[in-house]
Coordinates of C-alpha atoms in Angstrom, one line a residue:
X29 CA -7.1 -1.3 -15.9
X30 CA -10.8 -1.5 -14.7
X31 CA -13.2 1.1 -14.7
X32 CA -14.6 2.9 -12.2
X33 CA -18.2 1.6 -12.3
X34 CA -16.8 -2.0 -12.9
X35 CA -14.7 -1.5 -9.0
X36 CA -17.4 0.0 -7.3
X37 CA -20.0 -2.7 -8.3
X38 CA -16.9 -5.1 -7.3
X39 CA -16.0 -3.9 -4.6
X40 CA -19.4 -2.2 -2.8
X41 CA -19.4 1.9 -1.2
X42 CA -16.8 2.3 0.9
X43 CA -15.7 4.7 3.1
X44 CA -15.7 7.5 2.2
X45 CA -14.6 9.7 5.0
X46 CA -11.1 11.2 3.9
X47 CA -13.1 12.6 0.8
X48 CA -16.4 13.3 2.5
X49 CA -17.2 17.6 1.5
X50 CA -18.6 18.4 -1.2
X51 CA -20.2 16.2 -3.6
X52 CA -17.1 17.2 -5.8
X53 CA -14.3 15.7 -3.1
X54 CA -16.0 12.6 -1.8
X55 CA -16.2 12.0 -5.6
X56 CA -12.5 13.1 -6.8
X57 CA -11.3 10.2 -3.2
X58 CA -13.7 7.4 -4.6
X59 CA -12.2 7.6 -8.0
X60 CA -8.8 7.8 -6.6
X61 CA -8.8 5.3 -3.7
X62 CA -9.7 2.5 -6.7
X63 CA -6.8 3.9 -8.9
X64 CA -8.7 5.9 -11.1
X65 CA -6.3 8.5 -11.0
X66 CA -7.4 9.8 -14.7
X67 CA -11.1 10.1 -14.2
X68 CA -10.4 12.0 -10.8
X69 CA -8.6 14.2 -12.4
X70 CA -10.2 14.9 -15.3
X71 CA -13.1 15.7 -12.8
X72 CA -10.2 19.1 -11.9
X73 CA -9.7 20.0 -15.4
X74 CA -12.9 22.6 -15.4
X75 CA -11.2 24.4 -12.4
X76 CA -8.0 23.9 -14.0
X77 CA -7.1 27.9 -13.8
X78 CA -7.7 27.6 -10.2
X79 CA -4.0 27.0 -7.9
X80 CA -5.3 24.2 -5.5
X81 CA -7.5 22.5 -8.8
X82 CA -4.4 22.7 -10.8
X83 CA -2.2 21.4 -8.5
X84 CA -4.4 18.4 -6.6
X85 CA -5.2 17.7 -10.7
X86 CA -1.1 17.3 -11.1
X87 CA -0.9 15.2 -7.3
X88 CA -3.0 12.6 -8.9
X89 CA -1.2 12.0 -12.2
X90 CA 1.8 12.0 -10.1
X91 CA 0.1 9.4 -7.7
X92 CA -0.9 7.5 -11.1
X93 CA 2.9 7.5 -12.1
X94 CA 4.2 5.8 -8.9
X95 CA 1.1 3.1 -9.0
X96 CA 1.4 2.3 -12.7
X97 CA 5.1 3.3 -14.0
X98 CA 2.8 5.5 -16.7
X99 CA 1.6 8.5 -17.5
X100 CA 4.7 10.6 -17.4
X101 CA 3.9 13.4 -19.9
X102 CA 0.6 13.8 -18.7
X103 CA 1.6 14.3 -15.3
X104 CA 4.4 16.3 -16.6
X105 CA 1.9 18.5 -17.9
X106 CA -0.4 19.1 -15.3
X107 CA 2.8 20.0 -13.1
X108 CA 4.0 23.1 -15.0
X109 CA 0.2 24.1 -15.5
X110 CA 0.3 24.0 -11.8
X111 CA 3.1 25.6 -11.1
X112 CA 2.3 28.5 -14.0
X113 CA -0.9 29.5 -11.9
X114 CA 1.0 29.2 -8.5
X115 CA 0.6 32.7 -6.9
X116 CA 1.8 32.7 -3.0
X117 CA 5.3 31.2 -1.2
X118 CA 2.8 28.3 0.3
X119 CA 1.7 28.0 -3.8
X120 CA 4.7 27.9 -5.4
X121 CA 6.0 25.2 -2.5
X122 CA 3.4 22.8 -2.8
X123 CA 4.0 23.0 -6.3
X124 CA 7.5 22.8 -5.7
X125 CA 7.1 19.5 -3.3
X126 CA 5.0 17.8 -6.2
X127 CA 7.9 18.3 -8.5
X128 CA 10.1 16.7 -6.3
X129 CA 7.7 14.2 -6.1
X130 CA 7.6 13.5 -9.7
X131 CA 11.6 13.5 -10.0
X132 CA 11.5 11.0 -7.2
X133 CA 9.0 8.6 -9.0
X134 CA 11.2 8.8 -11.6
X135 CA 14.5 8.3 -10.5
X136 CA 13.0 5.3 -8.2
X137 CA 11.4 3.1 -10.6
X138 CA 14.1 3.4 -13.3
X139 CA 12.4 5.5 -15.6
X140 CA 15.0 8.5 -15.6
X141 CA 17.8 9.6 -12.8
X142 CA 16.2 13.2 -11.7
X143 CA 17.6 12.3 -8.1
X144 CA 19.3 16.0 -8.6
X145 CA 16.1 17.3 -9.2
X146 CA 14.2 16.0 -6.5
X147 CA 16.8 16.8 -3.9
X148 CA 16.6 20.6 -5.5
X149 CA 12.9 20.8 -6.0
X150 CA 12.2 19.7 -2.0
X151 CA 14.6 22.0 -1.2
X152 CA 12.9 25.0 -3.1
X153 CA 10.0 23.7 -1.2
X154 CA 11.2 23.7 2.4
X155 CA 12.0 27.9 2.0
X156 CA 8.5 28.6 0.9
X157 CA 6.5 26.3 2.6
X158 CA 5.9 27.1 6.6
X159 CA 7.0 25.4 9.4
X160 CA 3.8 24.9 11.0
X161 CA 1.4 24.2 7.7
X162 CA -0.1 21.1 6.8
X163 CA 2.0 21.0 3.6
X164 CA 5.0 21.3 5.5
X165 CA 4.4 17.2 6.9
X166 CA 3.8 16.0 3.3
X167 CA 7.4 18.1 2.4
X168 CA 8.8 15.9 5.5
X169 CA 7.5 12.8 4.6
X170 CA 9.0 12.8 1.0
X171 CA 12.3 14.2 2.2
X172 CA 11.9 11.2 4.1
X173 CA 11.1 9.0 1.0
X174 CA 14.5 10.3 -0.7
X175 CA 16.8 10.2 2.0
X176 CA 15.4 6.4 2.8
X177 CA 15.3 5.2 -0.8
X178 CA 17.7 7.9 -2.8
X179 CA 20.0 8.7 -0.3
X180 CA 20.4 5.3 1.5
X181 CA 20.3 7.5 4.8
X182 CA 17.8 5.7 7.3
X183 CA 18.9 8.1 10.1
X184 CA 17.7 10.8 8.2
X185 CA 14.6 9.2 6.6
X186 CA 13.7 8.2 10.5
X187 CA 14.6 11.8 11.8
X188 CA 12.2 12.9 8.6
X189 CA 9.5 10.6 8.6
X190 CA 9.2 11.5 12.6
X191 CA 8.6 15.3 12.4
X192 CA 6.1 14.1 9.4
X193 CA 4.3 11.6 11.8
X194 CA 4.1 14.5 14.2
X195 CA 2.6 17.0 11.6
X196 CA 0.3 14.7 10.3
X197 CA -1.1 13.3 14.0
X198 CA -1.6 17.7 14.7
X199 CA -3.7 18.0 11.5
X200 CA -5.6 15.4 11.7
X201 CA -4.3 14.0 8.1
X202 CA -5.4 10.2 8.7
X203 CA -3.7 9.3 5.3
X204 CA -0.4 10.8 5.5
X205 CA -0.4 9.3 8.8
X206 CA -0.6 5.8 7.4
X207 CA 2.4 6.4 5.4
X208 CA 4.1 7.6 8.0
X209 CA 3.2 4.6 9.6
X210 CA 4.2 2.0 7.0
X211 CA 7.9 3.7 6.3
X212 CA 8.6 4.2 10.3
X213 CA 7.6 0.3 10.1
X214 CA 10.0 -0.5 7.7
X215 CA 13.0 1.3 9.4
X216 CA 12.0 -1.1 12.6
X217 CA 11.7 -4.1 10.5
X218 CA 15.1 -3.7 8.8
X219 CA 16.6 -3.0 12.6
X220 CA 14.8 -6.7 13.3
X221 CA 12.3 -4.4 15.5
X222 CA 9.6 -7.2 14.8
X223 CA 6.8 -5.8 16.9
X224 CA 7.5 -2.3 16.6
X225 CA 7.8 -3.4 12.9
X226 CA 4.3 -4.9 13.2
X227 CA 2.6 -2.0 15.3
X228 CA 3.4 0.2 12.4
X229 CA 2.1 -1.7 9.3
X230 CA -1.2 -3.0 11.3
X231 CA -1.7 1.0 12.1
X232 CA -1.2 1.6 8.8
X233 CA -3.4 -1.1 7.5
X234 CA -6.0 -0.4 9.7
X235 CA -6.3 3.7 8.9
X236 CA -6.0 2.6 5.3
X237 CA -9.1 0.2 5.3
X238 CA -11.0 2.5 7.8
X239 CA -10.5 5.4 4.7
X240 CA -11.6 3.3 2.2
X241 CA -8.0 3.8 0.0
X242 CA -8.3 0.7 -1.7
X243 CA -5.2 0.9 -3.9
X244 CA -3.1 2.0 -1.0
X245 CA -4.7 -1.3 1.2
X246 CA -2.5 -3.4 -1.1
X247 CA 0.9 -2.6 -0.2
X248 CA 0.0 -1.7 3.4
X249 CA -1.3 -5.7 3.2
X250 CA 1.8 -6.7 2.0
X251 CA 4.1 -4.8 3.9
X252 CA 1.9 -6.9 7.4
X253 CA 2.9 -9.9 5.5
X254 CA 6.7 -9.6 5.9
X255 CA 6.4 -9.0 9.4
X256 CA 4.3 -12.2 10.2
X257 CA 4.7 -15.6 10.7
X258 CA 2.7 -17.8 9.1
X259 CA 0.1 -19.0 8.3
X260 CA -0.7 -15.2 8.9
X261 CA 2.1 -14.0 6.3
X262 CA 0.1 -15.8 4.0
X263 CA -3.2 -15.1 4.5
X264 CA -2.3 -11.0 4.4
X265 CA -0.7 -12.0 1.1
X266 CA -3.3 -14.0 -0.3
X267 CA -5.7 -10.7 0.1
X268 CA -3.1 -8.6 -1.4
X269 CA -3.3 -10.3 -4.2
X270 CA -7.0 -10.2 -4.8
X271 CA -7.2 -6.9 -4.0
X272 CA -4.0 -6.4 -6.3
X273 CA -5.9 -8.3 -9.1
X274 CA -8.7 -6.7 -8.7
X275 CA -7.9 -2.9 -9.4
X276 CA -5.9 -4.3 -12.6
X277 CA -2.5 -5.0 -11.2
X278 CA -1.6 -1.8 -9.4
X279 CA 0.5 -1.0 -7.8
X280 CA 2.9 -2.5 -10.7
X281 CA 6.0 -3.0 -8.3
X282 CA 4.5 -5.5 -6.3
X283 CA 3.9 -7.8 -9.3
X284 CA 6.4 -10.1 -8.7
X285 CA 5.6 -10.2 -5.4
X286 CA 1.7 -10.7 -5.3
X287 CA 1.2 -12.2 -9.0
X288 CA 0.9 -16.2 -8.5
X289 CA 3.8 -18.5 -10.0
X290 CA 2.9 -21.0 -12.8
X291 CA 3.2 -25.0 -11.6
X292 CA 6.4 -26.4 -12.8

């Protein structure tokens, strides 16, 4: 995968609004947004005694997992060190959510079947985490993720992804929203809701590009693709794929997908 400092030069400053703070955030989103996920969080591991260090240090090895089917253990790691420094209910349920999380990854891309886990671990988190939190849309959006993907429940996933569309639009979480966004999108596009279906992925693609979250633009690209006709459909592909190329092949599962066929 390429380095940081090889991407930026690549692919110029950015937007850095989502991450913009302290010097220490808009760092920690440049760094992820290009798939560093490993340099952002080793950028945590000084504050690593502190609950909301330790647990956006595990988020982004998670995040790493689902992009590059690696880093397991080390996300593993970071997780439990997370969830050992976890001190109140909304603590303890973020840390729970991101455990979920993990199993989900998991389970999903056939590494191991912790569907159990995931199911368990969300539910641990819905008890501790409050109704009317900003954690509590994240927690609705990946309930939304297993019942979609897991549970082969798109009434459910809809129903979820809905209340976190609705969380997410009331605190003003622009990239949550996009996800929210790109899954309501899919349910629409399955239904052969072709313009809702497009609505949602160009929303998604646009708050995506407006953030600067490079390695999230690539699937968001892809996801326009299927909804287009062409020659549209394949100029959204064709920038996938640069994009996909460029930041080293992530996010893996859309390798057969974006990664050009050899002439017969």
């Amino acid at each position: 995968m390429p380095s940081y400092s090889q991407l930026d030069g690549a692919l110029g400053e950015g937007d850095v609004a989502y991450g913009r703070g302290t010097p220490l955030e808009t760092a920690i989103w440049r760094l992820r947004s290009r798939g560093c996920w490993t340099d952002a969080a080793e950028l945590l591991a000084p504050r690593a005694a502190e609950p909301a260090a330790a647990l956006e240090r595990a988020a982004l090895l998670i995040e790493r997992c689902l992009y590059t089917e690696q880093g397991w253990a080390e996300a593993e790691e970071a997780l439990r060190a997370a969830e050992a420094v976890a001190q109140t209910d909304e603590e303890r349920g973020a840390a729970a959510c991101e455990r979920g999380h993990l199993a989900y990854a998991s389970t999903l891309l056939g590494v191991r079947d912790r569907a159990d886990e995931a199911r368990a671990a969300l539910g641990r988190a819905a008890a501790l985490i409050g109704p009317e939190t900003p954690g509590r849309a994240l927690l609705d959006y990946r309930r939304g993720l297993l019942a979609q993907n897991l549970g082969d429940s798109p009434q459910a996933a809809r129903a979820a992804y809905r209340r976190a569309h609705a969380g997410a639009t009331a605190h003003d979480d622009a990239l949550l929203l996009s996800s929210t966004w790109r899954h309501l999108a899919g349910l629409a596009l399955r239904e052969g809701e072709l313009a809702e279906a497009r609505h949602g992925f160009a929303e998604s693609l646009r708050i995506r590009e407006e953030l600067g979250y490079l390695v999230g633009t690539v699937p968001a690209l892809a996801s326009l693709a299927e909804a287009e006709t062409e020659p549209e459909a394949g100029r959204l592909r064709a920038e996938a794929g640069r994009l996909f190329r460029l930041l080293g092949g992530v996010p893996t599962w859309l390798a057969a997908q974006l990664t050009p066929r050899p002439a017969v």
